[in-house]
Amino acid sequence: MEIWKRNLYVCWFGVFVMSLGTSQLVPILPLYIEELGVHDINQVEVWSGIAFGVTFVTLAIFSPLWGRMSDKYGRKPMLLRASLGMTVVITCIGLVHNVFELVFLRMLQGTISGFYSASITLVAIQTPRRYSGWALGVLFTGAVGGMLLGPLLGGYLEGIIGIRHQFFVMGGFLVISFVTSLFFVKEDFTPRTEHTHVRLKSIWQSVTAPEVLKAMFVTTFISQMALTSIQPIITVYIADIAGRLPNLALISGIVFSATGVANIISAPFLGKLADRIGPYRVILGSLVLAGLVFIPQAFVRTPWELMGLRFLLGFATAGLMPSINTLIKRITPDEVAGQIFGYTQSAQFLGSFFGAVMGGLVSAWFGLRSVFFITGGLLMLNAIWVFRDIHLSKRVRVH
């Protein structure tokens, strides 16, 4: 098997296991905060939001740093650093005594993360151009698959082994990512020290199409913000359209997971399509389709109608991140690819953070259904920007 393909499968497995391990935290975080001595429901909600969101903030801050380090030392060392560091931090979370220690370790978790970002850089650089969209689409399914199964596994294990022991299980998952990366990822890397301390302005000038890169950063931010805007209100929205169902939490989970399932099904196909017709066309079509699919979600009358539309949304959005990364790789020199992908990850994490905030605020100010109109409108405006800055650009061929 060719080296690039073997590395793709190893990185996919590592990303899947890493995502599976870390996403188990989602359903048990409020319960763990209660176990740490916070019993007032309002305080539990506040500390859950802080403990959950602080990781995204530190991820956004430190992703470019680790990307720069990957350009200096190689991508495999970053895989090992992130997986081993995460193993230690996640395990230590199971030993904390109060909520302040929990928040500190969640902050540290975001600081030392970066496994997925390093995987994207490694796969993007090593994969032949004609297969890059497909390869990044496959890698994307590993992250989504882990995030879908992790909360289910987390909720199941909590009732069997208890919350604290569950963090030790998560640490075990992360050890698997470390071991597989150590023994099976192969990288022939030559350090390029002349690019280690290059200023951001110089890095920006080294890109063959800065206007395209700017559009991709904005698209990453807006698309991620759109996907997470529904998260704070999905259960409330389902209760609003269907009443207080006895299995409301389960139905909300199924509706929420529908998008991810469609992502897994369609991402490799859309990645292959991007290799054939060009990533920008897939990005443009995905933005337009996603914007259109958001609007009817405001008019659904049953949870199952919402689930169907969220499933269609997953088919649309599955083409975004793999095609964005493919396009970025085409205009970015290998010497600074890690740092550029680090900035892309920062845009993605900031989009996740602000999307959740936006969804909550917009629904509180203008009503639940307004979230879908505003989000759909943002995606359509983003599509116009992409059309203007990429399709009409004649300075560089990135199609």
XYZ file of C-alpha atoms in Angstrom:
399
model
C 0.000 0.000 0.000
C 1.247 3.495 -0.815
C 2.543 5.525 2.131
C 0.014 8.343 1.720
C -2.889 5.931 1.725
C -1.652 4.013 4.753
C -1.118 7.278 6.636
C -4.645 8.332 5.699
C -6.148 5.181 7.211
C -3.979 5.407 10.326
C -4.861 9.084 10.794
C -8.534 8.279 10.212
C -8.405 5.670 12.948
C -6.545 8.041 15.274
C -8.983 10.895 14.626
C -11.951 8.577 15.127
C -10.617 7.206 18.419
C -9.605 10.682 19.615
C -13.019 12.104 18.761
C -14.770 9.094 20.292
C -12.847 9.565 23.520
C -13.169 13.320 23.959
C -16.825 13.626 22.872
C -17.910 11.276 25.679
C -17.659 14.320 27.929
C -20.738 16.018 26.416
C -23.557 14.182 28.263
C -21.735 13.805 31.582
C -20.251 17.281 32.088
C -23.208 18.767 34.025
C -23.441 15.582 36.122
C -19.735 15.762 36.941
C -20.050 19.409 37.990
C -22.829 18.420 40.394
C -20.603 15.663 41.758
C -17.906 18.281 42.383
C -20.210 20.141 44.773
C -22.212 22.554 42.598
C -25.888 21.808 43.258
C -27.759 24.962 42.245
C -29.171 24.275 38.763
C -28.357 27.775 37.496
C -24.775 27.476 38.684
C -24.481 24.038 37.083
C -25.571 25.524 33.747
C -23.131 28.426 34.073
C -20.154 26.234 34.962
C -21.066 23.704 32.263
C -21.010 26.485 29.684
C -17.678 27.783 30.946
C -16.061 24.344 31.147
C -17.333 23.406 27.698
C -16.603 26.701 25.920
C -13.177 27.466 27.346
C -11.673 24.574 25.384
C -12.807 26.099 22.071
C -11.285 29.453 23.003
C -7.864 28.011 23.842
C -8.010 25.751 20.782
C -8.543 28.822 18.605
C -5.622 30.620 20.252
C -3.077 27.808 20.136
C -3.908 26.045 16.846
C -1.712 28.377 14.736
C 1.177 27.861 17.182
C 1.034 24.085 16.862
C 0.650 24.474 13.114
C 3.873 26.486 13.033
C 5.595 23.846 15.133
C 4.468 21.185 12.663
C 6.115 23.171 9.867
C 9.333 23.217 11.891
C 9.470 19.728 13.405
C 7.079 17.665 11.275
C 3.471 16.544 11.482
C 4.040 13.190 13.146
C 5.618 14.782 16.263
C 2.505 16.939 16.568
C 0.288 13.846 16.410
C 2.318 12.286 19.212
C 2.409 15.479 21.280
C -1.341 16.033 21.037
C -2.382 12.441 21.727
C 0.009 11.949 24.650
C -0.759 15.354 26.153
C -4.485 14.765 25.853
C -4.091 11.371 27.510
C -2.537 12.974 30.572
C -4.999 15.868 30.794
C -8.173 13.811 30.287
C -7.019 11.259 32.853
C -6.283 14.043 35.353
C -9.807 15.433 34.888
C -11.018 12.259 36.600
C -8.977 13.230 39.666
C -10.111 16.840 40.211
C -11.631 17.957 43.522
C -13.534 21.094 42.501
C -14.955 22.913 39.502
C -12.019 25.345 39.294
C -9.586 22.494 38.696
C -11.977 21.134 36.070
C -12.091 24.440 34.174
C -8.297 24.762 34.367
C -7.778 21.296 32.878
C -10.383 21.952 30.184
C -8.424 25.084 29.314
C -5.220 23.043 29.253
C -6.953 20.473 27.056
C -7.576 23.114 24.409
C -4.028 24.374 24.748
C -2.336 21.059 23.944
C -4.849 19.665 21.441
C -4.261 19.593 17.705
C -4.368 15.949 16.598
C -6.991 16.531 13.922
C -5.251 19.646 12.607
C -1.926 17.808 12.289
C -3.721 14.923 10.561
C -5.278 17.299 8.034
C -1.885 18.840 7.258
C -0.148 15.468 6.922
C -2.843 13.999 4.663
C -3.168 17.164 2.564
C 0.574 17.356 1.895
C 1.229 13.669 1.237
C -1.837 12.841 -0.872
C -1.537 13.254 -4.663
C -3.573 16.221 -5.873
C -6.031 14.087 -7.848
C -7.049 12.244 -4.655
C -6.796 15.074 -2.099
C -10.518 15.878 -1.922
C -11.453 12.245 -1.442
C -8.745 11.715 1.198
C -9.757 14.768 3.243
C -13.404 13.704 2.955
C -12.530 10.283 4.362
C -10.569 11.877 7.218
C -13.567 14.109 7.962
C -15.794 11.052 8.455
C -13.502 9.844 11.234
C -14.014 13.047 13.225
C -17.765 13.098 12.660
C -18.191 9.394 13.405
C -16.374 9.725 16.705
C -18.422 12.760 17.713
C -21.642 10.899 16.964
C -20.792 7.726 18.877
C -18.909 9.363 21.752
C -21.908 10.886 23.581
C -23.824 7.618 23.242
C -20.908 5.662 24.673
C -20.409 8.279 27.371
C -24.004 8.099 28.514
C -23.856 4.303 28.550
C -20.591 4.043 30.496
C -21.680 6.616 33.079
C -24.334 4.242 34.369
C -21.929 1.293 34.515
C -18.586 2.542 35.835
C -19.355 6.018 37.176
C -18.235 9.426 35.983
C -14.701 9.551 37.387
C -13.710 6.172 36.003
C -15.051 7.219 32.649
C -12.227 9.755 32.262
C -9.739 6.927 32.680
C -11.520 5.108 29.855
C -11.251 8.243 27.715
C -7.537 8.359 28.494
C -7.275 4.764 27.298
C -8.854 5.726 23.967
C -6.312 8.507 23.536
C -3.438 6.119 24.269
C -4.608 4.081 21.280
C -4.273 7.177 19.070
C -0.751 7.738 20.391
C 0.377 4.139 19.839
C -1.033 3.839 16.314
C 0.534 7.173 15.323
C 3.887 6.201 16.837
C 4.224 2.866 15.064
C 2.290 3.238 11.831
C 2.484 6.860 10.626
C 5.433 7.372 8.290
C 6.741 10.824 7.450
C 9.886 11.773 5.572
C 10.239 15.305 6.893
C 13.064 17.742 6.287
C 13.007 20.665 8.737
C 12.751 24.076 7.099
C 14.062 26.367 9.796
C 13.992 29.437 7.569
C 10.208 29.458 7.792
C 9.948 28.871 11.514
C 9.711 32.497 12.627
C 8.241 34.027 9.511
C 5.840 36.842 10.250
C 2.168 36.411 9.467
C 2.415 39.056 6.727
C 5.169 37.089 4.978
C 3.194 33.861 5.273
C 0.146 35.589 3.801
C 2.266 36.842 0.878
C 3.588 33.337 0.222
C 0.060 32.130 -0.586
C -0.671 32.254 -4.304
C -4.214 33.615 -3.857
C -4.637 35.569 -0.580
C -8.170 36.651 -1.497
C -9.186 33.003 -1.855
C -7.602 32.137 1.486
C -9.487 34.988 3.152
C -12.740 33.711 1.680
C -11.988 30.203 2.978
C -11.342 31.461 6.514
C -14.652 33.330 6.497
C -16.458 30.329 4.996
C -15.023 28.041 7.668
C -16.157 30.408 10.401
C -19.678 30.951 9.038
C -20.334 27.314 8.117
C -19.273 26.125 11.563
C -21.306 28.875 13.193
C -24.332 27.757 11.164
C -23.933 24.131 12.211
C -23.653 24.932 15.922
C -26.300 27.690 16.066
C -29.057 25.099 16.523
C -27.333 23.184 19.334
C -28.434 25.351 22.291
C -32.076 25.389 21.180
C -32.745 22.065 19.479
C -34.414 20.433 22.488
C -36.420 23.576 23.243
C -37.451 23.860 19.582
C -38.657 20.260 19.446
C -40.631 20.807 22.648
C -42.129 23.942 21.098
C -43.385 22.158 17.984
C -44.348 18.811 19.552
C -44.914 19.463 23.244
C -43.143 17.932 26.236
C -42.664 14.425 24.894
C -41.712 11.712 27.417
C -38.627 10.802 25.364
C -37.711 14.361 24.407
C -33.978 13.968 25.070
C -33.759 10.840 22.910
C -35.671 12.441 20.034
C -33.458 15.540 20.245
C -30.380 13.345 20.077
C -31.684 11.528 17.007
C -32.526 14.810 15.260
C -29.138 16.253 16.129
C -27.306 13.132 14.933
C -29.071 13.092 11.554
C -26.728 15.758 10.190
C -23.644 13.805 11.230
C -24.920 10.554 9.729
C -25.455 12.298 6.385
C -21.954 13.807 6.691
C -20.421 10.355 7.002
C -22.350 8.993 4.038
C -21.651 11.835 1.631
C -18.264 13.331 2.593
C -16.075 10.870 0.618
C -18.341 11.192 -2.434
C -18.297 14.992 -2.327
C -14.545 14.929 -1.794
C -14.149 12.792 -4.909
C -16.485 15.161 -6.757
C -14.263 18.068 -5.710
C -11.266 16.256 -7.216
C -13.159 15.960 -10.488
C -14.930 19.318 -10.889
C -12.900 21.504 -8.521
C -13.311 22.204 -4.789
C -14.639 25.731 -5.234
C -17.689 24.470 -7.134
C -18.484 21.999 -4.362
C -18.066 24.742 -1.732
C -20.330 27.108 -3.637
C -23.008 24.467 -4.215
C -22.832 23.304 -0.589
C -23.305 26.843 0.746
C -26.285 27.541 -1.493
C -27.958 24.197 -0.738
C -27.321 24.499 3.002
C -28.717 28.035 3.031
C -31.859 26.868 1.258
C -32.335 23.830 3.519
C -32.125 25.955 6.672
C -35.189 28.041 5.784
C -37.904 25.311 5.808
C -36.655 24.122 9.211
C -38.443 27.165 10.615
C -41.802 25.810 9.385
C -41.698 22.166 10.486
C -44.566 20.770 12.528
C -43.081 17.488 13.758
C -39.635 16.396 14.990
C -39.409 13.935 12.103
C -39.788 16.678 9.522
C -36.961 18.497 11.270
C -34.882 15.325 11.273
C -35.376 14.898 7.516
C -34.277 18.445 6.820
C -31.286 18.112 9.162
C -30.347 14.961 7.247
C -30.461 16.906 3.967
C -28.392 19.625 5.610
C -25.754 17.010 6.411
C -25.515 16.059 2.738
C -24.950 19.719 1.868
C -22.436 20.604 4.566
C -20.365 17.423 4.177
C -18.722 19.000 1.144
C -17.569 22.130 2.936
C -14.588 21.384 5.197
C -12.920 18.719 2.990
C -13.230 20.991 -0.067
C -12.089 24.055 1.888
C -8.985 22.190 3.058
C -8.363 20.883 -0.465
C -8.560 24.386 -1.913
C -6.318 25.823 0.803
C -3.708 23.159 0.093
C -3.687 24.060 -3.606
C -2.729 27.668 -2.896
C -0.454 27.125 0.116
C 3.282 26.197 0.052
C 4.108 23.026 1.986
C 6.569 25.001 4.132
C 3.792 26.959 5.848
C 0.871 24.552 5.384
C 0.752 23.607 9.066
C 0.387 27.196 10.209
C -2.236 28.012 7.569
C -4.285 24.945 8.531
C -3.848 26.043 12.141
C -5.537 29.339 11.327
C -8.296 27.403 9.556
C -8.839 25.380 12.714
C -8.955 28.611 14.733
C -11.711 29.894 12.460
C -13.573 26.611 12.904
C -13.342 26.650 16.700
C -14.342 30.315 16.913
C -17.289 29.522 14.643
C -18.359 26.765 17.033
C -18.153 29.111 20.007
C -19.926 32.078 18.440
C -22.489 29.838 16.744
C -23.666 28.471 20.077
C -23.764 31.985 21.524
C -25.603 33.342 18.478
C -28.215 30.594 18.557
C -29.037 31.244 22.178
C -29.136 35.043 21.881
C -31.091 35.205 18.616
C -33.716 32.761 19.876
C -34.080 34.764 23.094
C -34.417 38.106 21.301
C -36.348 37.213 18.145
C -37.802 33.741 18.736
C -36.718 30.191 18.010
C -37.630 30.154 14.323
C -35.615 33.282 13.576
C -32.386 31.320 14.112
C -33.021 29.349 10.920
C -33.741 32.463 8.830
C -30.657 34.321 10.044
C -28.382 31.292 9.672
C -29.682 30.537 6.185
C -29.171 34.166 5.208
C -25.572 34.126 6.441
C -24.829 31.038 4.354
C -26.314 32.636 1.231
C -24.273 35.816 1.772
C -21.201 33.651 2.225
C -21.978 31.928 -1.088
C -22.065 35.326 -2.813
C -18.671 36.186 -1.321
C -17.198 32.879 -2.475
C -18.595 33.424 -5.973
C -17.126 36.910 -6.141
C -13.689 36.200 -4.704
C -13.030 32.783 -6.266
C -15.165 32.236 -9.326
C -14.472 35.706 -10.700
C -10.786 35.649 -9.767
C -8.550 35.370 -12.834
C -5.233 35.856 -11.083
C -4.723 32.238 -10.118
C -6.209 28.982 -11.298
C -7.605 27.181 -8.249
C -10.595 25.524 -9.902
